[in-house]
mmCIF file of C-alpha atoms in Angstrom:
data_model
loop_
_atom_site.group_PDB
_atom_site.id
_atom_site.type_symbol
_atom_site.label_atom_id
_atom_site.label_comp_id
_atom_site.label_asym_id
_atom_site.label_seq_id
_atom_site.Cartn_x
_atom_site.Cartn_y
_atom_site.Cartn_z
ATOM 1 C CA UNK A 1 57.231 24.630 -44.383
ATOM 2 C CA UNK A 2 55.943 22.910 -47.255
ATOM 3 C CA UNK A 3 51.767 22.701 -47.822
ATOM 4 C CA UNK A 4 51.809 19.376 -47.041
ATOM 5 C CA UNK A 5 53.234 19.875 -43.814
ATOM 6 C CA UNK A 6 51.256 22.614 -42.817
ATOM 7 C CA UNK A 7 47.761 20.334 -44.125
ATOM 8 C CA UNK A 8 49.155 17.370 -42.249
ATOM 9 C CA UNK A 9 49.704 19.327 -38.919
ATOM 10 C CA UNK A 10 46.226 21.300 -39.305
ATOM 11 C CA UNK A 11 44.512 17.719 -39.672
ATOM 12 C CA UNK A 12 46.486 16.336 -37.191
ATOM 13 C CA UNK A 13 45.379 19.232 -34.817
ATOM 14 C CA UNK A 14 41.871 19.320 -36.163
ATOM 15 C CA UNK A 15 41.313 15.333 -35.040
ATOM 16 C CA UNK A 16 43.206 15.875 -31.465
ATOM 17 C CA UNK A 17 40.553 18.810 -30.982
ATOM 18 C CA UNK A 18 37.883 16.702 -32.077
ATOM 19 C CA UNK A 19 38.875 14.159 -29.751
ATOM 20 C CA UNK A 20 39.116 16.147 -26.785
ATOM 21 C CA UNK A 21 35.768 17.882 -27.464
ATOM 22 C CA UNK A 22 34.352 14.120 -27.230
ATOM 23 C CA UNK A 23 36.074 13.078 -23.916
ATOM 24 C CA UNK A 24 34.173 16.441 -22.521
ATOM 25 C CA UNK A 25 31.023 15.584 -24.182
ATOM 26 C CA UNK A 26 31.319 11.732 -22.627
ATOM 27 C CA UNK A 27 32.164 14.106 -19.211
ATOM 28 C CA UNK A 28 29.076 16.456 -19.801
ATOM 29 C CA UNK A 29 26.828 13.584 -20.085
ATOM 30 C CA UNK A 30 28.168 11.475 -17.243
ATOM 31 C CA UNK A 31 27.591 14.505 -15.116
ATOM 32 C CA UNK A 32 24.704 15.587 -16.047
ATOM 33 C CA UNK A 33 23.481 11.838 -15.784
ATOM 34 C CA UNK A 34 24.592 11.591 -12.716
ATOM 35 C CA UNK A 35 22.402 15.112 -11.766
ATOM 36 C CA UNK A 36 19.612 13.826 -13.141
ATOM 37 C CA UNK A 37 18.924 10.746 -11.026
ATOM 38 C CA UNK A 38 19.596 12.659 -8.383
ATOM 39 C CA UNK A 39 16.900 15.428 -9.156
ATOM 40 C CA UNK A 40 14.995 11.629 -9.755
ATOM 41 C CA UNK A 41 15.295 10.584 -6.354
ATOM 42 C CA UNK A 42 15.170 13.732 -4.375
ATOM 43 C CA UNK A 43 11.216 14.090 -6.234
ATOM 44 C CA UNK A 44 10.490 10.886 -5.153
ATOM 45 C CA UNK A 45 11.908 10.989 -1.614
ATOM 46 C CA UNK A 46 10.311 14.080 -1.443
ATOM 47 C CA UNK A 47 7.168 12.769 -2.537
ATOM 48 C CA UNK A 48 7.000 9.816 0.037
ATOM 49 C CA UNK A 49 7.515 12.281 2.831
ATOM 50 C CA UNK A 50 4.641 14.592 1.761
ATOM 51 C CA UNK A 51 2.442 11.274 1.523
ATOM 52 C CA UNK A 52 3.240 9.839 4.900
ATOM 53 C CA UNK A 53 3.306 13.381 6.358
ATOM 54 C CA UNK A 54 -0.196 13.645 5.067
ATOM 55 C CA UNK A 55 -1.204 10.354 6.564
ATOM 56 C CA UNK A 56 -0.246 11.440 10.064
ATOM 57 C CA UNK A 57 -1.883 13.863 10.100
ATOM 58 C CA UNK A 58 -5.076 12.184 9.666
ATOM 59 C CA UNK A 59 -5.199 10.598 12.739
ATOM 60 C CA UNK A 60 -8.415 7.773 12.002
ATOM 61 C CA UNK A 61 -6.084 6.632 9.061
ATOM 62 C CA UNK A 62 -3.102 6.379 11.100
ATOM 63 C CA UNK A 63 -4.959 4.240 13.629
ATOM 64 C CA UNK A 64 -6.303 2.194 10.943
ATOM 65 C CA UNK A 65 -2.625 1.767 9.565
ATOM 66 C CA UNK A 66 -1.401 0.786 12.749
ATOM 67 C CA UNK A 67 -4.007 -1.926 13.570
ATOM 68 C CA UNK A 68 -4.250 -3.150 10.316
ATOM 69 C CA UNK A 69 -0.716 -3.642 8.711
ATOM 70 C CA UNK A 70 1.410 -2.920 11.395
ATOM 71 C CA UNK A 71 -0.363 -4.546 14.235
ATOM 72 C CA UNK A 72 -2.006 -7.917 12.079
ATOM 73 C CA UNK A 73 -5.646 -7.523 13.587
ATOM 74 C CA UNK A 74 -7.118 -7.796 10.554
ATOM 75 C CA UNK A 75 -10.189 -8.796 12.139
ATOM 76 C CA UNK A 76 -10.711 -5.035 13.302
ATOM 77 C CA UNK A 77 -10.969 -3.870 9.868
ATOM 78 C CA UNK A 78 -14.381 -2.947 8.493
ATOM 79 C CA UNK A 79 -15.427 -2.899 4.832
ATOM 80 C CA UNK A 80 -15.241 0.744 4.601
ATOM 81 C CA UNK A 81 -11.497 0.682 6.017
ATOM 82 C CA UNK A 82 -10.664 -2.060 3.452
ATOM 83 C CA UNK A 83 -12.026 0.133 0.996
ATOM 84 C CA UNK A 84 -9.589 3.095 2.289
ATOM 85 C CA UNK A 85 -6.521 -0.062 2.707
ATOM 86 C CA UNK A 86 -7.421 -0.548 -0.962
ATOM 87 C CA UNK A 87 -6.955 2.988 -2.297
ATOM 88 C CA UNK A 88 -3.573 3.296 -0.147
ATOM 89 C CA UNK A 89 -2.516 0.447 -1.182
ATOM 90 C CA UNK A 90 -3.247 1.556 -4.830
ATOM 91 C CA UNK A 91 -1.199 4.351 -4.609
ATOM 92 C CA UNK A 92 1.529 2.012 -3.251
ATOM 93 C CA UNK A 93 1.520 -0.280 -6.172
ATOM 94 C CA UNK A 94 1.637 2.675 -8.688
ATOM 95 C CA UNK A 95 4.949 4.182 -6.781
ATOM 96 C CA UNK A 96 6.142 0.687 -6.743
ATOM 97 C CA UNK A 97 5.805 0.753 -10.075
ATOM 98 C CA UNK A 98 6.946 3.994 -10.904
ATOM 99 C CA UNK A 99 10.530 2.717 -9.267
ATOM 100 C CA UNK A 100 10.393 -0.638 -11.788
ATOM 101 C CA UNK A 101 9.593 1.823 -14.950
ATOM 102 C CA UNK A 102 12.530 4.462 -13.696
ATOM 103 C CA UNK A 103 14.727 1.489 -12.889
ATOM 104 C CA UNK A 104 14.199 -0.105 -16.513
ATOM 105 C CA UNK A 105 15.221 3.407 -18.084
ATOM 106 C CA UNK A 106 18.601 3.453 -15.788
ATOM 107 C CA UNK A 107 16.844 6.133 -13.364
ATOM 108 C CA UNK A 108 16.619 4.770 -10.633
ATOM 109 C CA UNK A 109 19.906 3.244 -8.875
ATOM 110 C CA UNK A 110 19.500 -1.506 -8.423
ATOM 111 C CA UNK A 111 19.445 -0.545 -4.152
ATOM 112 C CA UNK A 112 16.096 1.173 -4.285
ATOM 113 C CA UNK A 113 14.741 -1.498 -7.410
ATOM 114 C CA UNK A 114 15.142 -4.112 -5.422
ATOM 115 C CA UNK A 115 14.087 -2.537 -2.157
ATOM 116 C CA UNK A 116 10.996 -1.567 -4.446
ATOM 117 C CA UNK A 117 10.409 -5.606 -5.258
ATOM 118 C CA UNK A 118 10.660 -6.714 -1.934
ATOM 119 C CA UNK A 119 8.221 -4.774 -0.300
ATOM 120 C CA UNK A 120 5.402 -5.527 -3.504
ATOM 121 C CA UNK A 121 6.352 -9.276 -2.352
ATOM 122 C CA UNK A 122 5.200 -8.421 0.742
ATOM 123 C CA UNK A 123 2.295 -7.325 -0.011
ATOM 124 C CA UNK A 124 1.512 -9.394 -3.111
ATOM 125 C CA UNK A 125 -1.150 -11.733 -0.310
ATOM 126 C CA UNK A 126 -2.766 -8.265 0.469
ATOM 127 C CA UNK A 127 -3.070 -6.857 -3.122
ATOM 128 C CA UNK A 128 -4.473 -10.085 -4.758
ATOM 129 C CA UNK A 129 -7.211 -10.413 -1.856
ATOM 130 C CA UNK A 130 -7.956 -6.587 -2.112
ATOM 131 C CA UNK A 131 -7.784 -6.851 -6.053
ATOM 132 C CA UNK A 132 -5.655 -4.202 -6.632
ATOM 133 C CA UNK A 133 -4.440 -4.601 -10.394
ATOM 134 C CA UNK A 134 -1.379 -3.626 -11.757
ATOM 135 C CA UNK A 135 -1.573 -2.192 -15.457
ATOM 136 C CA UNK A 136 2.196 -3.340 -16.049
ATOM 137 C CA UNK A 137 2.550 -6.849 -16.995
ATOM 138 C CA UNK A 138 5.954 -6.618 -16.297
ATOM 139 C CA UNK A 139 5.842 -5.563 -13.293
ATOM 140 C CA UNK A 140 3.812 -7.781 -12.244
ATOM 141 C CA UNK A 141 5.640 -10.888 -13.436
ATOM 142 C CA UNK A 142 8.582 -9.585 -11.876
ATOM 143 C CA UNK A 143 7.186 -9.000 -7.973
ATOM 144 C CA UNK A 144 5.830 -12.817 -8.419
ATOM 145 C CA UNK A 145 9.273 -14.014 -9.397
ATOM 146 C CA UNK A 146 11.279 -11.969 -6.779
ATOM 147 C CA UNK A 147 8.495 -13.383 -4.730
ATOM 148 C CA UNK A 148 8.875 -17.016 -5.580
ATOM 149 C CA UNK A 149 12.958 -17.105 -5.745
ATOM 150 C CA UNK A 150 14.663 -18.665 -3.423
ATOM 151 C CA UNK A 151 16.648 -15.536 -1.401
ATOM 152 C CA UNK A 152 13.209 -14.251 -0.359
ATOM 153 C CA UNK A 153 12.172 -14.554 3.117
ATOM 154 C CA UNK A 154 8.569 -13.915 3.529
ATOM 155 C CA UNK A 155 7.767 -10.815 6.470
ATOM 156 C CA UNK A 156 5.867 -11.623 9.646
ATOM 157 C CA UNK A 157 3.090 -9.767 8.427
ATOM 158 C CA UNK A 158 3.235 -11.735 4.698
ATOM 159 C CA UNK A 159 2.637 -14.990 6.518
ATOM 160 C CA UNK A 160 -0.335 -13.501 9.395
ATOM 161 C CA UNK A 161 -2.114 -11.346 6.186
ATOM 162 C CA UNK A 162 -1.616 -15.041 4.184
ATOM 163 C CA UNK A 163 -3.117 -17.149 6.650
ATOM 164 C CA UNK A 164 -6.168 -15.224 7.846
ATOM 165 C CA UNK A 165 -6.903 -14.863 3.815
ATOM 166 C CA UNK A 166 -7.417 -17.895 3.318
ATOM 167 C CA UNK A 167 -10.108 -17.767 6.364
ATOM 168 C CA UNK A 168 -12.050 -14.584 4.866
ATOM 169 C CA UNK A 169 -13.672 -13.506 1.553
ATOM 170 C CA UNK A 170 -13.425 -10.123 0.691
ATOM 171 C CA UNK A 171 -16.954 -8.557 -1.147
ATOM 172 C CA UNK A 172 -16.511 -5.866 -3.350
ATOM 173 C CA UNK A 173 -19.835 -4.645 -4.033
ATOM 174 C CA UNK A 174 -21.595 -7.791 -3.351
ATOM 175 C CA UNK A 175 -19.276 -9.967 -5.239
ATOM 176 C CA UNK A 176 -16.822 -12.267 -2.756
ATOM 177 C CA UNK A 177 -13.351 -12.459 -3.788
ATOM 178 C CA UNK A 178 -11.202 -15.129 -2.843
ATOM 179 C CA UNK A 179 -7.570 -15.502 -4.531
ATOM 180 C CA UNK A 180 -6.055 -18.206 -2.650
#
């Protein structure tokens, strides 16, 4: 064999190796993508059990949960209890926005996004009269417009907590609030 050959074959070679070290690599990644958003969601399911497990347990926060969002008789609540409503649902805007910042960076899957958006609809009546403020402009914007488009149905609970807002100022150390 003459040099050339044997420098054409060895490039030849060198390139298909090359090449098939990149179609692994593009495997590698895919995989280990694919790993990661699991790991991502198993935390975070994880995480929503251990938060509603702790919540049953407490059994004067349960009942408060029960009358108040579940059962609508809003009228029940005192100010201390929508001082406790407003720290839970604090910590449910936050997670809500945790899925909208993981969703943005491709972690988190468009099922659970836009599960995510439709339940901060629902609650957008509840977290403008309680004041709770979300420090993501983004997120915000986009709850109002999956909110205000045209596929969204608003929840039995949207339309009560809506209605009897408009009836009843909330005071926040003194200060009534009214948002609608």
């Amino acid at each position: 064999m003459k040099s050339n050959t044997v420098q054409t074959l060895t490039t030849v070679l060198s390139n298909v190796a090359v090449s098939a070290g990149l179609v692994f690599l593009i495997f590698e990644l895919r995989q280990n993508s694919a790993i990661a958003l699991s790991q991502v969601r198993q935390e975070r399911s994880l995480s929503i059990i251990q938060e509603y497990s702790n919540y049953a347990q407490d059994n004067e926060f349960s009942n408060l949960v029960a009358r108040a969002i579940r059962g609508t008789n809003f009228d029940s609540v005192s100010d201390d209890e929508w001082h406790q409503i407003w720290g839970y649902e604090s910590a449910r805007m936050t997670r809500l926005e945790d899925v909208y910042f993981q969703h943005k960076e491709g972690l988190i899957d468009d099922s659970i996004h836009n599960f995510s958006l439709k339940m901060g609809a629902s609650k957008l009546p509840l977290w403008k009269w309680l004041r709770v403020v979300s420090v993501n402009p983004e997120y915000n914007a986009a709850v109002e417009a999956f909110a205000n488009s045209p596929d969204y149905q608003p929840t039995k609970y949207e339309i009560e907590f809506s209605a009897w807002a408009k009836k009843n100022e909330y005071s926040i150390g003194g200060v009534g609030v009214q948002t609608f």
